[in-house]
Amino acid sequence: MTRTQAAALARLEPALPKGVLAWCHHSVCFGAFCGVVQAGDLTIEILPKLQGSLDDPDGTRRCLVAMLRLAGERLAATIDVADLALHQHHLLDVFILDFCRRTTTLLHRGPIRRYVDEEENLTKLRGRLHLPGQMRHNLVNQARLYCRYDEFSLDNAHNRALKHALRVMLDLAVGGAARREANVLLRRLEDVAAMKVRAEDVEALPFDRTIAPWQPLFTRAAAFLRNLHPDVAAGGAASFGLLFDMNRLFEAFVAAVAARDWGREGRRVVAQGPQRYFAAHGDASVFRMRPDIAVLDREDHVLLVADAKWKAVDAGLADLGLAQGDVYQLAAYAARYDCQQVALLYPSSPAMPAGLMRRYALKDGHGTDLLAYGLDLPALIAGERLPLPPHRPFGNRAYATKT
C-alpha cells in the first residue's frame, strides 16, 4: 500500500463502521468485518478466517457469499454460487455480476416504461395545446403549435436510477467480465438521461402492480449506492465500502441453519427471541433478554437456548478460553427460560475442531448443561446437519423442564 492509498483509506474511515480499521506501524489491520473497501486506486477484499481457508481464498469467497445468502442479506439474496464461478471473480464483482444478470432477465421480460409529461414545438397538434408556451414561442410563427402530451417513455425516473447504479458499478468493477456486463446494459439504456441519483431517491420510487417484479432489484441498487462515499480531497472521486459485521452475520447464519436442521418434529426455532425480562422494579420490567437462538416445542416451552459467537477459542484449555461474560449470560438464560440445556456456538478452527467440544455441568442445583460447539461452516453450507445436543433429545420434556 502506498502513502497515497493509505491517505485515501484514512479519508474513507469515518464513513465505515466503527472498529473496521486499526492503524499500526506501517500497516493496517481489519476488525471482525468482511467485504470490500475501495479508496482511490486501492481495492481491498476482506475475507473471513475459516478453517482450512488460508490457502483457499476462492473457497472462502464461496462460503462467505453462501453465508450472506442464508443469512438473508439482500445484496446476496439471488446469487447462484455455482453459476457465477466465484473463483474467477473478485467479491465486489460477484455482487455486480449478479445485479447485471438479474437486470438482464427483467429487461428481457420488458423494460420499465412510464408516462412522462413532454412539451414540444410541433407542426401538428399532439396531445393538447399549451397556451402559455404557444404565446411565448409562437406569437409570430402561427404555423407551429406548442404542445403538451404524455409519452410512454423509457426515459423515466426508474430507468434513470437504474442507469446511474449501473454507471457506478461500471466505475467500481475490478475485472473485465463485470465491466462488460455493465456496459452492455448501459448501451440498452442509451435513450435514458444520465442523472446522479442518491440511495434515498431510489428508495422513494413508487412501484405499482405492473413493475412490482423490479422492486427487489431497486432495493439492492439503493443498498449499493448507500455504500458510496465521495472523496472531496480526490476531486469528488467515489470511495466505496461494502462491509458486513461478522458477529451479526455469523449469528444470522447459524440461526438460519438451526431453523433448517432443528426446526423439525414439532420443534420451532426462534431467532433473537423469545424476548423476556430478567427482573422487575415495581410495575416495570427491566433487563430485557434476547438470545440469538431458542428451540421451542409445540407448547412453546423452551428446550434449548444458544448464542453464536464469532470468536476464537482453544480446545487445549479446560475452559476453552470462553469469555466469562458469555458463560454468565447463558446461565442467566437457563434460569429465566427454564431450560436445562444452553449452548455456545463458535466457528471451528485448528484450535477448535468441529463438533461438541465441551459439556460443562453448571453448579446451579438444576443439572443444567452448558455445551460448547465448533461449527464447520463449509460443511453446514454444503448441507451437513447441525449436531443435536447429546443425551437429552429435544422432544423429551423431562429433560427440558425443571421440576
XYZ file of C-alpha atoms in Angstrom:
403
model
C 0.000 0.000 0.000
C 1.422 3.390 -0.986
C 1.193 6.515 1.164
C -1.343 7.966 -1.278
C -3.505 4.852 -0.992
C -3.202 4.889 2.795
C -4.304 8.532 2.832
C -7.343 7.710 0.676
C -8.221 4.839 3.015
C -7.876 7.130 6.033
C -10.274 9.639 4.453
C -12.814 6.865 3.926
C -12.501 5.561 7.503
C -15.080 7.949 9.123
C -17.744 6.603 6.738
C -17.010 2.976 7.659
C -18.456 1.114 10.655
C -16.606 1.714 13.891
C -13.858 -0.812 14.529
C -13.211 -1.744 10.898
C -9.680 -0.321 10.768
C -6.805 -0.215 13.225
C -3.678 1.655 12.178
C -0.400 0.053 13.231
C 3.242 0.816 12.447
C 3.432 0.822 8.630
C 0.359 -1.422 8.445
C -3.407 -1.507 8.795
C -5.435 -4.229 10.493
C -9.099 -5.042 9.946
C -11.569 -5.940 12.677
C -14.342 -8.538 12.623
C -15.734 -7.422 9.273
C -15.665 -8.845 5.771
C -16.456 -7.365 2.392
C -14.862 -4.823 0.059
C -13.216 -1.442 0.567
C -12.252 0.721 -2.408
C -10.427 4.027 -1.953
C -8.697 5.724 -4.865
C -6.952 3.045 -6.911
C -6.845 0.679 -3.924
C -9.345 -2.190 -3.697
C -9.203 -4.479 -0.657
C -11.157 -7.718 -0.427
C -11.653 -8.727 3.217
C -12.488 -12.405 3.673
C -13.256 -14.216 6.945
C -10.830 -16.660 8.507
C -12.373 -20.101 8.132
C -10.839 -23.434 8.986
C -8.663 -24.563 6.096
C -9.189 -21.300 4.189
C -5.761 -19.673 4.458
C -4.641 -21.221 1.161
C -8.073 -21.200 -0.478
C -9.427 -17.667 -0.982
C -11.786 -18.958 -3.686
C -13.416 -21.406 -1.290
C -13.603 -18.730 1.395
C -15.277 -16.320 -1.017
C -17.786 -19.008 -1.948
C -18.542 -19.718 1.730
C -18.936 -16.029 2.513
C -21.446 -15.483 -0.290
C -23.364 -18.596 0.775
C -23.402 -17.363 4.385
C -24.718 -13.978 3.268
C -27.441 -15.630 1.233
C -28.527 -17.985 4.022
C -28.472 -15.100 6.488
C -30.901 -13.113 4.321
C -28.520 -10.352 3.226
C -30.420 -8.651 0.401
C -27.351 -7.976 -1.772
C -26.696 -11.725 -1.912
C -30.302 -12.926 -1.966
C -30.289 -14.166 -5.565
C -26.636 -15.070 -6.105
C -26.198 -18.533 -7.565
C -22.884 -19.606 -6.040
C -22.275 -22.296 -8.665
C -23.407 -20.292 -11.689
C -21.212 -17.256 -11.027
C -17.958 -19.256 -10.844
C -16.764 -17.269 -7.854
C -13.185 -18.458 -8.214
C -12.891 -16.214 -11.281
C -14.170 -13.019 -9.705
C -13.368 -10.503 -7.017
C -16.028 -10.300 -4.291
C -17.162 -6.857 -5.464
C -17.605 -8.181 -8.999
C -19.711 -11.060 -7.671
C -22.329 -8.557 -6.459
C -22.075 -6.501 -9.660
C -22.378 -9.518 -11.970
C -25.394 -10.845 -10.110
C -27.057 -7.415 -10.267
C -26.372 -7.187 -14.012
C -27.735 -10.649 -14.708
C -30.921 -10.011 -12.735
C -31.316 -6.739 -14.646
C -30.860 -8.553 -17.969
C -33.525 -11.104 -17.040
C -36.016 -8.363 -16.182
C -35.231 -6.378 -19.337
C -35.968 -9.461 -21.441
C -39.439 -9.502 -19.908
C -39.873 -5.858 -20.819
C -38.203 -2.617 -19.709
C -39.888 -0.134 -17.426
C -41.900 2.392 -19.394
C -43.846 5.168 -17.703
C -45.952 8.044 -18.939
C -43.973 11.269 -18.681
C -45.059 14.826 -19.486
C -43.453 16.221 -22.635
C -43.569 19.702 -24.175
C -42.555 20.285 -27.793
C -42.992 22.820 -30.594
C -44.644 20.866 -33.459
C -46.234 21.430 -36.856
C -49.254 19.260 -35.918
C -51.259 19.130 -32.728
C -50.280 16.329 -30.369
C -51.951 15.974 -27.027
C -53.182 19.434 -26.140
C -52.158 22.976 -26.974
C -50.181 24.611 -24.197
C -51.326 28.235 -24.391
C -48.591 29.866 -22.257
C -45.966 28.077 -24.357
C -47.744 28.983 -27.581
C -47.774 32.668 -26.641
C -44.125 32.544 -25.579
C -42.710 30.647 -28.579
C -45.128 31.049 -31.482
C -46.609 34.522 -31.199
C -45.163 35.410 -34.604
C -44.961 31.947 -36.224
C -48.570 30.761 -36.127
C -47.693 27.693 -38.267
C -46.267 25.890 -35.241
C -48.083 24.551 -32.195
C -46.575 24.318 -28.745
C -47.976 21.034 -27.424
C -48.012 19.214 -24.108
C -48.547 15.452 -24.248
C -47.899 12.211 -22.372
C -45.156 9.958 -23.737
C -44.903 6.270 -22.807
C -41.178 6.510 -22.401
C -38.065 4.622 -21.332
C -36.658 7.903 -20.069
C -38.267 7.909 -16.638
C -37.197 8.156 -13.008
C -36.866 4.400 -12.557
C -34.588 3.884 -15.542
C -32.526 6.954 -14.676
C -31.904 5.470 -11.236
C -31.036 2.108 -12.783
C -28.669 3.738 -15.264
C -26.888 5.643 -12.508
C -26.474 2.491 -10.405
C -25.005 0.655 -13.412
C -22.687 3.581 -14.149
C -21.398 3.441 -10.568
C -20.905 -0.312 -10.806
C -19.008 0.087 -14.077
C -16.629 2.538 -12.401
C -16.120 0.272 -9.374
C -15.813 -3.088 -11.157
C -12.460 -4.793 -10.719
C -12.490 -7.370 -13.529
C -13.317 -7.271 -17.214
C -16.384 -9.527 -17.002
C -18.238 -7.203 -14.629
C -17.330 -4.143 -16.699
C -18.516 -5.811 -19.907
C -21.907 -6.779 -18.487
C -22.462 -3.308 -17.014
C -21.509 -1.727 -20.360
C -23.933 -3.928 -22.300
C -26.785 -2.831 -20.044
C -25.803 0.835 -20.254
C -25.961 0.624 -24.061
C -29.513 -0.720 -23.749
C -30.340 2.390 -21.722
C -28.780 4.909 -24.140
C -32.108 6.707 -24.593
C -32.349 7.305 -20.839
C -30.977 10.580 -19.497
C -27.872 10.317 -17.317
C -28.560 11.725 -13.858
C -26.922 11.345 -10.465
C -29.279 9.645 -8.031
C -28.991 9.107 -4.283
C -29.943 5.966 -2.414
C -32.808 7.911 -0.828
C -34.154 8.805 -4.282
C -34.171 5.144 -5.300
C -35.965 4.138 -2.104
C -38.649 6.765 -2.749
C -39.570 5.437 -6.208
C -43.167 4.131 -6.409
C -43.898 0.610 -7.635
C -47.310 -0.389 -8.911
C -48.507 -3.834 -9.926
C -47.061 -3.581 -13.436
C -43.455 -3.090 -12.304
C -43.542 -4.863 -8.927
C -41.059 -7.561 -10.108
C -38.417 -4.830 -10.386
C -38.694 -3.657 -6.789
C -36.184 -6.121 -5.226
C -33.586 -5.053 -7.791
C -34.054 -1.380 -6.913
C -33.827 -2.229 -3.221
C -30.428 -3.731 -3.935
C -29.421 -0.733 -6.044
C -30.239 1.559 -3.118
C -28.223 -0.626 -0.743
C -25.291 -0.487 -3.154
C -25.446 3.297 -3.574
C -25.668 3.784 0.189
C -22.122 2.427 0.473
C -20.731 5.017 -1.954
C -18.821 7.941 -0.404
C -17.429 10.946 -2.349
C -13.765 11.701 -1.631
C -13.601 15.515 -1.649
C -9.804 15.526 -1.390
C -9.617 13.395 -4.536
C -11.779 15.729 -6.595
C -15.049 14.058 -5.707
C -13.994 10.599 -6.861
C -16.092 7.957 -5.162
C -14.805 5.667 -2.451
C -16.748 2.564 -1.592
C -17.147 0.379 1.465
C -19.386 -2.686 1.423
C -18.796 -4.361 4.773
C -20.578 -6.993 6.826
C -20.192 -7.362 10.586
C -19.061 -10.964 11.045
C -20.588 -11.150 14.530
C -24.047 -10.354 13.164
C -23.543 -12.397 10.011
C -22.474 -15.472 11.994
C -25.475 -15.095 14.330
C -27.917 -14.811 11.411
C -26.273 -17.667 9.513
C -26.328 -20.040 12.493
C -29.958 -19.099 13.215
C -30.892 -19.954 9.614
C -29.067 -23.294 9.791
C -30.667 -24.052 13.179
C -34.118 -23.376 11.719
C -33.282 -25.715 8.845
C -31.920 -28.562 10.979
C -33.523 -28.223 14.419
C -36.947 -26.952 13.393
C -38.374 -30.432 12.858
C -40.665 -32.925 14.572
C -42.821 -30.240 16.125
C -39.932 -28.047 17.204
C -39.731 -24.367 16.347
C -36.587 -22.245 16.175
C -36.803 -18.564 17.115
C -34.039 -16.117 16.196
C -33.415 -13.161 18.513
C -36.016 -14.350 20.965
C -38.339 -15.049 22.603
C -37.719 -11.814 24.468
C -38.192 -11.835 28.217
C -37.181 -9.638 31.130
C -34.812 -10.802 33.822
C -36.145 -8.675 36.675
C -38.828 -6.239 37.778
C -38.755 -2.905 39.544
C -42.217 -2.200 40.881
C -44.543 -2.483 37.911
C -41.720 -2.085 35.395
C -39.920 -4.997 33.754
C -36.179 -4.407 33.393
C -33.120 -6.066 31.831
C -34.546 -7.406 28.588
C -33.122 -10.720 27.403
C -32.911 -11.699 23.747
C -30.984 -14.901 22.973
C -29.598 -15.479 19.491
C -31.424 -18.805 19.098
C -34.107 -20.624 21.065
C -35.655 -24.015 20.314
C -39.294 -24.389 21.412
C -41.636 -27.377 21.478
C -45.269 -27.499 20.337
C -46.422 -25.927 23.623
C -43.808 -23.154 23.272
C -41.698 -24.456 26.140
C -38.059 -23.518 25.640
C -35.942 -26.638 25.112
C -32.583 -25.016 24.441
C -31.072 -21.531 24.243
C -27.931 -20.884 22.191
C -25.696 -17.926 21.415
C -23.421 -17.778 18.364
C -20.039 -16.114 18.890
C -17.607 -15.143 16.132
C -14.630 -15.663 18.408
C -11.534 -17.845 18.536
C -11.457 -20.432 21.327
C -8.908 -23.103 22.197
C -9.807 -26.755 22.768
C -6.458 -27.201 24.523
C -7.735 -25.258 27.543
C -10.094 -26.704 30.137
C -12.357 -23.657 29.847
C -11.672 -23.262 26.082
C -10.821 -19.644 26.811
C -14.543 -18.827 26.918
C -15.375 -15.292 27.966
C -16.828 -15.405 31.473
C -19.450 -12.862 30.489
C -20.734 -15.231 27.789
C -20.964 -18.088 30.307
C -22.786 -15.940 32.862
C -25.231 -14.819 30.178
C -26.049 -18.421 29.240
C -26.541 -19.305 32.921
C -28.994 -16.411 33.193
C -30.830 -17.685 30.104
C -31.098 -21.154 31.663
C -32.660 -19.686 34.801
C -35.065 -17.295 33.097
C -36.134 -19.562 30.226
C -36.404 -22.618 32.477
C -34.333 -24.920 30.282
C -31.635 -27.403 31.197
C -29.504 -27.034 28.081
C -27.727 -23.930 26.842
C -25.075 -23.765 24.141
C -22.285 -21.557 22.821
C -21.588 -21.971 19.106
C -18.232 -20.987 17.579
C -16.659 -21.302 14.137
C -14.319 -24.268 14.048
C -10.588 -23.658 13.674
C -7.353 -25.623 14.046
C -7.587 -24.888 17.779
C -11.326 -25.669 17.946
C -12.312 -28.751 15.899
C -15.863 -29.163 14.661
C -18.376 -30.908 16.892
C -19.208 -30.899 20.588
C -16.000 -29.876 22.366
C -17.179 -29.455 25.948
C -20.162 -30.355 28.081
C -19.970 -28.344 31.295
C -22.235 -29.165 34.251
C -23.313 -25.845 35.739
C -23.383 -25.790 39.541
C -26.837 -24.247 39.661
C -28.657 -27.031 41.506
C -30.784 -27.841 38.440
C -28.465 -30.092 36.425
C -28.065 -27.582 33.612
C -25.597 -28.411 30.847
C -23.556 -25.771 29.036
C -22.487 -27.131 25.640
C -19.675 -25.665 23.530
C -19.620 -26.495 19.815
C -17.248 -25.841 16.959
C -19.128 -25.431 13.676
C -17.636 -26.422 10.331
C -19.130 -23.640 8.208
C -18.320 -25.067 4.743
C -19.850 -28.405 5.783
C -23.021 -26.722 7.078
C -23.290 -24.727 3.853
C -22.948 -27.971 1.898
C -25.956 -29.372 3.786
C -24.426 -31.201 6.740
C -26.811 -31.214 9.713
C -26.204 -29.058 12.758
C -25.412 -31.562 15.543
C -28.152 -32.295 18.068
C -27.421 -31.868 21.784
C -26.288 -35.186 23.329
C -28.115 -37.344 25.878
C -31.151 -35.062 26.129
C -33.267 -35.254 22.981
C -35.258 -32.116 22.230
C -38.539 -33.987 22.315
C -38.131 -35.277 25.890
C -39.817 -32.727 28.159
C -38.360 -34.489 31.209
C -35.037 -33.037 30.175
C -36.389 -29.699 29.065
C -38.290 -28.586 32.150
C -37.127 -28.235 35.700
C -39.244 -29.896 38.367
